[in-house]
């Protein structure tokens, strides 16, 4: 066995000048039990994964690889059990004579290397790969064992692979940070797709013969009727995937080739963020904090489906959730179950509509009420009257901008004076893709871009973009962030609303008084290097 120069990660990071002694010691003292130093540093944002890989590559002389399109020898998976590969975040790549090349997230995990050498009888040559890369490769290549059933044992063991495949599909979804998993039946196979950062990617296909057992497995998990295949069904389940609490919302729809399954992944660690972690601009953050601390009033969040309204609502409620406050919500569906909050699920089939639920809530002595969505006049009227009788009411509305929410409420045949006196604030929100931190690079702005920024009062000379790397699967983007525009209703705006001024006049007035619209917030985030101009213009109009 070769002698190894067993260095410590902290020393390597100090030598490279990326971190100070204090930062490393502080992280060591505050990290969770059993957590590796590298993971703790990433979690606290002291370094990016790419920086960590580069330091290891440079200091240890170990090459790094991208597994995204790497030719992995599938035969080697039989030498390293899946459980060991997952626990130590490693995967065997190829074998030459007496040496196996193994991709490791932590090539300084000498215990894991020694274990591998003992269990396989080969020498181990580590190369470095990112954690997500390795976990996705494990899910992809260890699946193949499950599909290679011999004809004779097909009947006997169909349920076992279905259980394993379902677990792997969910694990991959969590590793990819997908918001939805689509299992689509075709004529001769099942395709599995993941929605990551708002875009669907096809990941794999599953043999058609496993379709029934895989869908039955999904129904069992969500406590649905296995025998019903002709009608749509909806269910939910909470489980731990890789020790993370995950809520799954499952929707099953009969199609020509069988039942299609869509699983919405609701990652509880993502949604229960503090408001300070939601990428508000400094100005919007201060205003929104002041707004939600008021004892009463109606606060509306607007934007299309999938614009992060629910996450912002839950973060607001999470912050206000104290034991001396009674918070009741009425939602369809209840997306996340929050401790200490009374959540009511709408059931229109038995007459429990938003309006009926809201009426009953008012008899439950609430301080704060959240209505999932204002869909009709009745709900809007009760929500508005509740806010006028000393309650803080949060809700959402599907409009394109903050200002557009005002005429929408008028259109619902609600007395203008009620709308005007109840509204405290309206926030419009959109999600845009974040530039990948690991391959971010600068370039000069073009004349056209400079003109656009100057038109909105922003000085800029260079712009950031992602060039594409292993970490972001060559897209240049990783993760998403929100753009917001916040309209705080004051007396002068109430006057404007009561005088039936047009939206254009109101917009000019707000602009003159310094309100930042979605486009303004977006351009500031482009200047800070958070997102790209292309992404901002995709969701916000220039006017």
XYZ file of C-alpha atoms in Angstrom:
543
model
C 0.000 0.000 0.000
C 1.561 3.358 -0.967
C 2.470 5.782 1.795
C 0.309 8.864 1.685
C 1.130 12.393 2.627
C -1.853 12.817 4.945
C -2.539 16.550 4.946
C -5.505 18.341 6.498
C -8.024 20.314 4.469
C -7.843 23.333 6.801
C -4.067 23.614 6.229
C -4.497 23.404 2.433
C -7.146 26.154 2.439
C -4.938 28.388 4.592
C -1.923 27.802 2.311
C -4.000 28.732 -0.726
C -5.001 32.017 0.954
C -8.725 31.382 0.514
C -9.538 31.323 4.229
C -8.080 32.632 7.471
C -7.240 30.571 10.554
C -10.167 32.279 12.387
C -12.744 31.326 9.727
C -11.605 27.684 9.781
C -11.581 27.469 13.599
C -14.984 29.155 13.812
C -16.427 26.669 11.285
C -14.870 23.704 13.125
C -16.423 24.838 16.422
C -19.900 25.448 14.972
C -20.281 22.594 12.491
C -22.828 19.818 13.075
C -21.722 16.537 14.637
C -20.099 14.260 12.081
C -20.167 16.953 9.366
C -17.010 17.259 7.274
C -15.140 20.570 7.325
C -15.535 21.020 3.546
C -19.327 20.631 3.734
C -19.544 23.040 6.699
C -17.509 25.698 4.837
C -19.736 25.338 1.754
C -22.877 25.607 3.887
C -21.653 28.836 5.470
C -20.727 30.282 2.082
C -17.020 30.788 2.893
C -15.991 29.001 -0.337
C -17.699 27.617 -3.437
C -17.495 23.961 -4.393
C -15.437 24.838 -7.471
C -12.877 26.714 -5.311
C -12.655 23.695 -3.007
C -12.055 21.331 -5.960
C -9.416 23.664 -7.433
C -7.506 23.881 -4.118
C -7.501 20.092 -3.725
C -6.433 19.637 -7.343
C -3.612 22.154 -7.083
C -2.308 21.300 -3.607
C -2.623 17.506 -3.793
C -1.822 17.121 -7.471
C -5.000 15.026 -7.949
C -6.934 15.733 -11.186
C -10.611 16.702 -11.099
C -13.144 15.210 -13.517
C -16.674 15.968 -14.683
C -18.907 12.886 -14.558
C -21.656 14.506 -16.626
C -20.549 12.654 -19.794
C -17.748 10.505 -18.361
C -17.466 6.917 -19.687
C -17.924 4.968 -16.422
C -17.278 1.208 -16.386
C -20.655 -0.150 -15.197
C -19.120 -3.520 -14.234
C -17.184 -1.922 -11.362
C -20.329 -1.025 -9.437
C -20.476 -4.663 -8.308
C -17.148 -4.192 -6.443
C -18.339 -1.205 -4.388
C -21.734 -1.545 -2.653
C -24.156 1.300 -3.281
C -24.452 2.039 0.438
C -20.662 2.476 0.743
C -20.531 4.656 -2.395
C -23.276 6.922 -1.052
C -21.945 7.118 2.504
C -18.447 8.137 1.353
C -19.589 10.080 -1.765
C -17.459 8.145 -4.276
C -17.907 6.036 -7.415
C -15.485 3.684 -9.244
C -14.757 4.892 -12.794
C -12.398 2.445 -14.507
C -9.771 -0.226 -13.904
C -6.257 -0.632 -15.319
C -4.357 -3.724 -14.214
C -4.212 -3.578 -10.383
C -5.556 -0.026 -9.984
C -9.121 1.284 -9.855
C -9.687 5.001 -10.486
C -12.328 6.264 -8.054
C -14.043 9.677 -8.216
C -14.241 11.104 -4.688
C -15.715 14.267 -3.308
C -13.121 14.152 -0.521
C -9.832 12.635 -1.786
C -8.408 13.224 1.715
C -10.800 10.665 3.211
C -7.974 8.179 3.801
C -10.212 5.835 5.823
C -12.533 5.397 2.817
C -9.545 4.757 0.499
C -8.129 2.142 2.913
C -11.561 0.470 3.195
C -11.845 0.311 -0.593
C -8.356 -1.171 -0.996
C -9.150 -3.826 1.593
C -12.586 -4.730 0.222
C -11.658 -4.740 -3.496
C -8.059 -5.976 -3.305
C -7.023 -3.269 -5.806
C -4.941 -0.134 -5.381
C -7.101 2.979 -5.389
C -6.257 6.059 -7.449
C -8.523 8.957 -6.388
C -9.704 11.724 -8.698
C -11.858 14.646 -7.565
C -15.482 15.301 -8.575
C -18.270 17.461 -7.141
C -20.709 15.981 -4.635
C -23.771 16.439 -6.881
C -21.901 14.909 -9.824
C -21.045 11.767 -7.831
C -24.486 11.342 -6.233
C -26.191 11.690 -9.620
C -23.768 9.165 -11.144
C -24.472 6.721 -8.282
C -28.212 6.999 -8.928
C -27.713 6.579 -12.659
C -25.272 3.645 -12.755
C -26.487 1.662 -9.755
C -30.003 1.722 -11.304
C -28.828 -0.528 -14.076
C -28.573 -3.503 -11.731
C -32.253 -3.095 -10.949
C -33.312 -3.198 -14.582
C -31.243 -6.239 -15.545
C -33.789 -8.840 -14.446
C -33.637 -12.230 -16.028
C -36.747 -13.397 -17.827
C -37.491 -16.202 -15.339
C -37.487 -14.000 -12.239
C -39.544 -11.217 -13.750
C -42.804 -12.195 -12.044
C -41.179 -12.912 -8.700
C -39.240 -9.727 -8.223
C -41.163 -6.974 -9.944
C -42.088 -5.145 -6.717
C -38.553 -5.063 -5.329
C -37.038 -3.130 -8.268
C -40.066 -0.804 -8.313
C -39.394 0.140 -4.668
C -35.686 0.681 -5.321
C -36.256 2.607 -8.551
C -38.817 4.867 -6.866
C -36.350 5.592 -4.042
C -33.652 6.391 -6.599
C -35.961 8.639 -8.658
C -36.763 10.634 -5.501
C -33.106 10.789 -4.415
C -32.038 12.053 -7.824
C -34.788 14.700 -7.648
C -33.465 15.938 -4.306
C -29.810 15.912 -5.485
C -30.740 17.853 -8.632
C -32.773 20.291 -6.475
C -35.702 19.642 -8.819
C -39.099 21.203 -8.101
C -41.040 18.465 -9.958
C -40.534 14.911 -11.182
C -42.529 13.758 -14.231
C -43.021 10.049 -14.872
C -44.507 9.873 -18.370
C -45.856 6.631 -19.868
C -45.118 6.104 -23.572
C -46.034 3.189 -25.830
C -42.920 1.136 -25.083
C -41.290 2.656 -21.964
C -41.647 5.169 -19.114
C -39.624 8.373 -19.269
C -38.479 10.209 -16.142
C -37.979 13.971 -16.350
C -36.933 16.523 -13.730
C -37.803 20.236 -13.613
C -34.661 22.024 -12.442
C -34.591 25.837 -12.174
C -37.873 25.955 -14.090
C -36.715 23.802 -17.056
C -37.602 20.135 -17.712
C -34.717 17.716 -18.425
C -35.148 14.100 -19.499
C -33.048 11.917 -17.215
C -33.732 8.258 -18.013
C -36.226 5.683 -19.248
C -37.652 2.759 -17.277
C -38.758 -0.523 -18.953
C -42.488 -0.629 -19.724
C -42.913 -3.888 -17.747
C -42.160 -1.984 -14.518
C -44.842 0.651 -15.201
C -47.682 -0.909 -13.178
C -45.562 -1.802 -10.149
C -43.865 1.639 -10.150
C -47.206 3.478 -10.248
C -48.651 1.125 -7.608
C -45.614 1.912 -5.431
C -46.293 5.653 -5.843
C -49.951 5.170 -4.875
C -49.026 3.123 -1.793
C -46.605 5.860 -0.683
C -49.286 8.543 -1.031
C -52.053 6.377 0.447
C -54.116 6.439 -2.789
C -56.497 3.875 -4.255
C -54.389 1.287 -6.129
C -57.342 -0.207 -7.980
C -58.540 3.125 -9.420
C -56.847 3.704 -12.776
C -59.505 5.646 -14.699
C -59.766 8.810 -12.575
C -57.189 11.434 -11.562
C -55.939 11.152 -7.955
C -54.012 13.512 -5.676
C -52.107 12.726 -2.511
C -49.242 13.832 -0.340
C -46.540 12.291 1.771
C -43.764 13.477 4.080
C -40.542 11.485 4.176
C -36.799 11.863 4.718
C -34.549 11.628 1.666
C -30.854 11.577 2.610
C -31.921 12.702 6.102
C -33.648 15.822 4.709
C -37.359 16.272 5.484
C -39.205 16.444 2.153
C -42.919 16.937 1.476
C -44.116 15.341 -1.762
C -47.352 16.295 -3.517
C -48.388 13.543 -5.897
C -50.754 13.958 -8.849
C -51.836 11.000 -10.996
C -53.570 11.511 -14.340
C -54.862 8.732 -16.665
C -53.424 9.098 -20.210
C -53.593 6.977 -23.365
C -50.552 4.868 -22.406
C -51.297 4.575 -18.689
C -51.171 6.858 -15.689
C -48.843 9.873 -15.689
C -47.350 10.811 -12.322
C -46.130 14.269 -11.353
C -44.405 14.600 -7.987
C -43.916 18.127 -6.634
C -40.926 18.164 -4.268
C -41.400 20.611 -1.430
C -38.053 20.857 0.349
C -38.827 22.069 3.873
C -35.280 23.318 4.441
C -35.682 25.569 1.382
C -39.063 27.047 2.149
C -38.510 27.924 5.778
C -35.934 30.521 4.967
C -35.720 33.755 6.884
C -36.922 36.822 5.018
C -33.324 38.100 5.094
C -32.334 35.079 2.930
C -34.867 35.829 0.181
C -32.674 38.235 -1.842
C -34.725 41.364 -1.157
C -32.994 44.599 -2.093
C -32.078 46.548 1.069
C -34.851 49.095 0.439
C -37.578 46.468 -0.216
C -36.460 44.411 2.789
C -36.832 47.358 5.204
C -40.228 48.326 3.756
C -41.582 44.758 3.774
C -40.422 44.158 7.363
C -42.213 47.331 8.456
C -45.321 46.267 6.523
C -45.709 42.825 8.129
C -45.178 44.191 11.652
C -48.427 46.202 11.430
C -51.289 44.916 13.617
C -53.831 44.830 10.768
C -54.264 45.317 7.038
C -54.248 43.298 3.795
C -50.938 42.334 2.180
C -51.137 40.816 -1.316
C -48.470 38.878 -3.211
C -48.942 38.785 -6.957
C -47.329 36.972 -9.864
C -47.884 33.976 -12.139
C -47.804 30.344 -10.954
C -44.298 29.310 -9.923
C -43.035 32.797 -9.071
C -42.161 31.958 -5.459
C -45.196 33.678 -3.866
C -45.846 30.742 -1.528
C -42.231 30.669 -0.308
C -42.365 34.381 0.544
C -45.738 33.949 2.293
C -44.463 31.040 4.380
C -41.267 32.906 5.288
C -43.384 35.880 6.431
C -45.646 33.656 8.525
C -42.669 31.726 9.887
C -41.194 35.009 11.141
C -44.477 36.112 12.746
C -45.144 32.692 14.294
C -44.819 33.266 18.051
C -46.679 31.513 20.842
C -48.671 34.667 21.708
C -50.023 34.909 18.151
C -52.864 32.815 16.687
C -52.162 32.202 12.979
C -54.726 30.374 10.844
C -54.407 29.645 7.128
C -56.892 28.408 4.556
C -55.130 26.883 1.536
C -55.719 24.754 -1.535
C -53.648 22.669 -1.180
C -51.747 23.019 2.098
C -48.265 23.097 0.532
C -46.087 22.873 3.649
C -47.122 21.862 7.129
C -45.879 24.447 9.613
C -45.495 23.779 13.308
C -47.580 26.061 15.497
C -49.766 27.248 12.600
C -53.386 26.084 12.190
C -53.782 25.145 8.528
C -57.138 24.441 6.878
C -57.337 22.468 3.624
C -60.032 23.664 1.170
C -62.455 20.877 0.168
C -64.918 22.252 -2.364
C -66.561 18.806 -2.772
C -67.978 19.047 0.773
C -68.623 22.797 0.668
C -65.439 23.912 2.441
C -64.477 26.705 0.033
C -62.054 29.564 0.683
C -64.978 31.797 1.616
C -66.596 29.235 3.953
C -63.243 28.443 5.597
C -62.476 32.125 6.025
C -65.858 32.807 7.650
C -65.237 30.081 10.232
C -61.669 31.255 10.860
C -62.970 34.652 11.948
C -64.795 32.939 14.844
C -61.507 31.326 15.978
C -60.012 34.533 17.425
C -57.098 34.806 14.935
C -54.416 37.523 14.908
C -53.025 36.643 11.487
C -54.905 34.994 8.618
C -53.444 33.638 5.395
C -55.760 32.957 2.468
C -53.972 30.809 -0.146
C -55.515 32.706 -3.046
C -58.264 35.238 -3.679
C -60.271 33.627 -6.494
C -63.735 35.168 -6.203
C -65.656 38.180 -4.948
C -66.899 36.466 -1.803
C -63.408 35.483 -0.632
C -62.041 38.944 -1.475
C -64.827 40.669 0.447
C -64.403 38.543 3.600
C -60.596 38.965 3.485
C -60.950 42.732 3.152
C -63.519 42.989 5.970
C -61.299 40.824 8.174
C -58.376 43.186 7.620
C -60.593 46.144 8.520
C -61.659 44.539 11.816
C -58.151 44.368 13.248
C -56.671 41.280 11.571
C -53.487 41.004 9.530
C -54.434 39.178 6.301
C -51.984 37.731 3.748
C -53.087 36.446 0.361
C -52.070 35.984 -3.285
C -53.569 37.185 -6.543
C -52.648 36.325 -10.149
C -51.760 39.682 -11.705
C -48.734 40.774 -13.729
C -47.682 43.690 -11.540
C -48.282 45.129 -8.086
C -50.371 48.022 -9.428
C -52.591 45.695 -11.523
C -53.920 44.123 -8.294
C -55.910 47.296 -7.544
C -58.200 47.255 -10.635
C -58.488 43.447 -10.273
C -60.083 43.945 -6.837
C -62.334 46.713 -8.237
C -63.373 44.324 -11.052
C -64.493 41.833 -8.415
C -67.302 44.294 -7.642
C -65.871 45.235 -4.251
C -66.635 48.757 -3.038
C -63.592 50.919 -3.870
C -63.604 52.525 -0.406
C -63.240 49.050 1.179
C -60.301 48.158 -1.104
C -58.630 51.504 -0.483
C -58.930 51.434 3.291
C -57.924 47.784 3.735
C -54.850 47.469 1.479
C -51.500 47.948 3.244
C -49.137 46.719 0.562
C -48.817 44.710 -2.655
C -45.711 42.848 -3.728
C -45.167 41.433 -7.219
C -42.573 38.709 -7.594
C -40.793 36.716 -10.332
C -38.124 34.011 -10.255
C -34.993 34.261 -12.402
C -32.026 31.898 -12.736
C -28.867 32.697 -10.762
C -25.481 32.867 -12.453
C -23.400 29.833 -11.443
C -20.813 31.039 -8.900
C -18.234 28.562 -10.150
C -17.964 29.768 -13.745
C -18.932 33.425 -13.392
C -16.959 35.767 -15.653
C -17.124 39.465 -16.594
C -17.473 41.147 -19.957
C -17.958 44.730 -21.103
C -21.513 45.974 -21.620
C -22.643 46.736 -25.158
C -23.916 50.179 -26.132
C -27.539 48.955 -26.182
C -27.215 47.397 -22.730
C -25.596 50.552 -21.349
C -28.487 52.658 -22.716
C -31.043 50.385 -21.059
C -29.289 50.630 -17.678
C -28.910 54.424 -17.963
C -32.595 54.776 -18.843
C -33.316 53.241 -15.422
C -30.683 55.328 -13.640
C -28.052 52.597 -13.240
C -24.374 53.177 -14.074
C -22.623 50.045 -15.318
C -19.463 49.174 -17.273
C -19.239 45.410 -17.063
C -21.689 42.583 -16.808
C -21.362 39.045 -15.369
C -22.266 35.783 -17.111
C -21.713 32.063 -16.496
C -19.609 30.368 -19.158
C -20.795 26.842 -18.202
C -18.966 24.272 -16.054
C -19.379 20.821 -14.452
C -21.124 22.336 -11.470
C -24.009 23.808 -13.532
C -24.069 21.119 -16.250
C -22.682 23.641 -18.768
C -25.732 25.945 -18.504
C -24.065 28.912 -16.778
C -26.885 29.016 -14.212
C -27.397 27.304 -10.873
C -30.328 27.957 -8.546
C -32.906 30.747 -8.708
C -33.489 34.091 -7.071
C -36.478 36.431 -6.837
C -37.122 39.886 -8.279
C -39.613 41.981 -6.335
C -41.532 45.215 -6.656
C -43.175 46.469 -3.490
C -46.005 48.983 -3.446
C -46.642 50.334 0.054
C -50.059 51.982 0.139
C -49.952 55.401 1.835
C -52.565 58.170 2.053
C -51.554 59.879 -1.199
C -51.854 56.581 -3.106
C -55.254 56.000 -1.444
C -56.291 59.432 -2.745
C -55.171 58.446 -6.260
C -57.151 55.197 -6.037
C -60.323 56.926 -4.807
C -60.127 59.564 -7.542
C -60.299 56.814 -10.186
C -57.000 57.901 -11.738
C -55.727 55.644 -14.522
C -53.026 53.058 -13.875
C -50.638 55.016 -16.113
C -51.043 58.147 -13.973
C -50.531 56.112 -10.793
C -47.419 54.507 -12.300
C -45.949 57.933 -13.207
C -46.675 59.177 -9.705
C -44.987 56.125 -8.118
C -41.980 56.422 -10.438
C -41.583 60.077 -9.559
C -41.677 59.098 -5.877
C -38.888 56.562 -6.221
C -40.725 53.219 -6.360
C -38.550 50.434 -7.798
C -40.383 48.258 -10.343
C -39.495 44.633 -11.274
C -37.210 45.804 -14.093
C -35.341 48.162 -11.705
C -34.840 45.424 -9.109
C -33.692 43.089 -11.897
C -31.139 45.562 -13.299
C -29.679 46.131 -9.824
C -29.317 42.345 -9.420
C -27.593 42.168 -12.827
C -25.195 44.880 -11.657
C -24.461 42.868 -8.496
C -23.659 39.802 -10.639
C -26.567 37.726 -9.284
C -28.421 37.142 -12.577
C -28.189 38.055 -16.273
C -29.926 40.736 -18.309
C -31.426 38.022 -20.537
C -33.149 36.466 -17.488
C -34.466 39.822 -16.221
C -35.939 40.765 -19.613
C -37.569 37.332 -19.823
C -39.773 38.102 -16.789
C -39.971 41.909 -16.582
C -40.991 44.379 -19.272
C -38.885 47.469 -19.937
C -41.734 49.871 -19.428
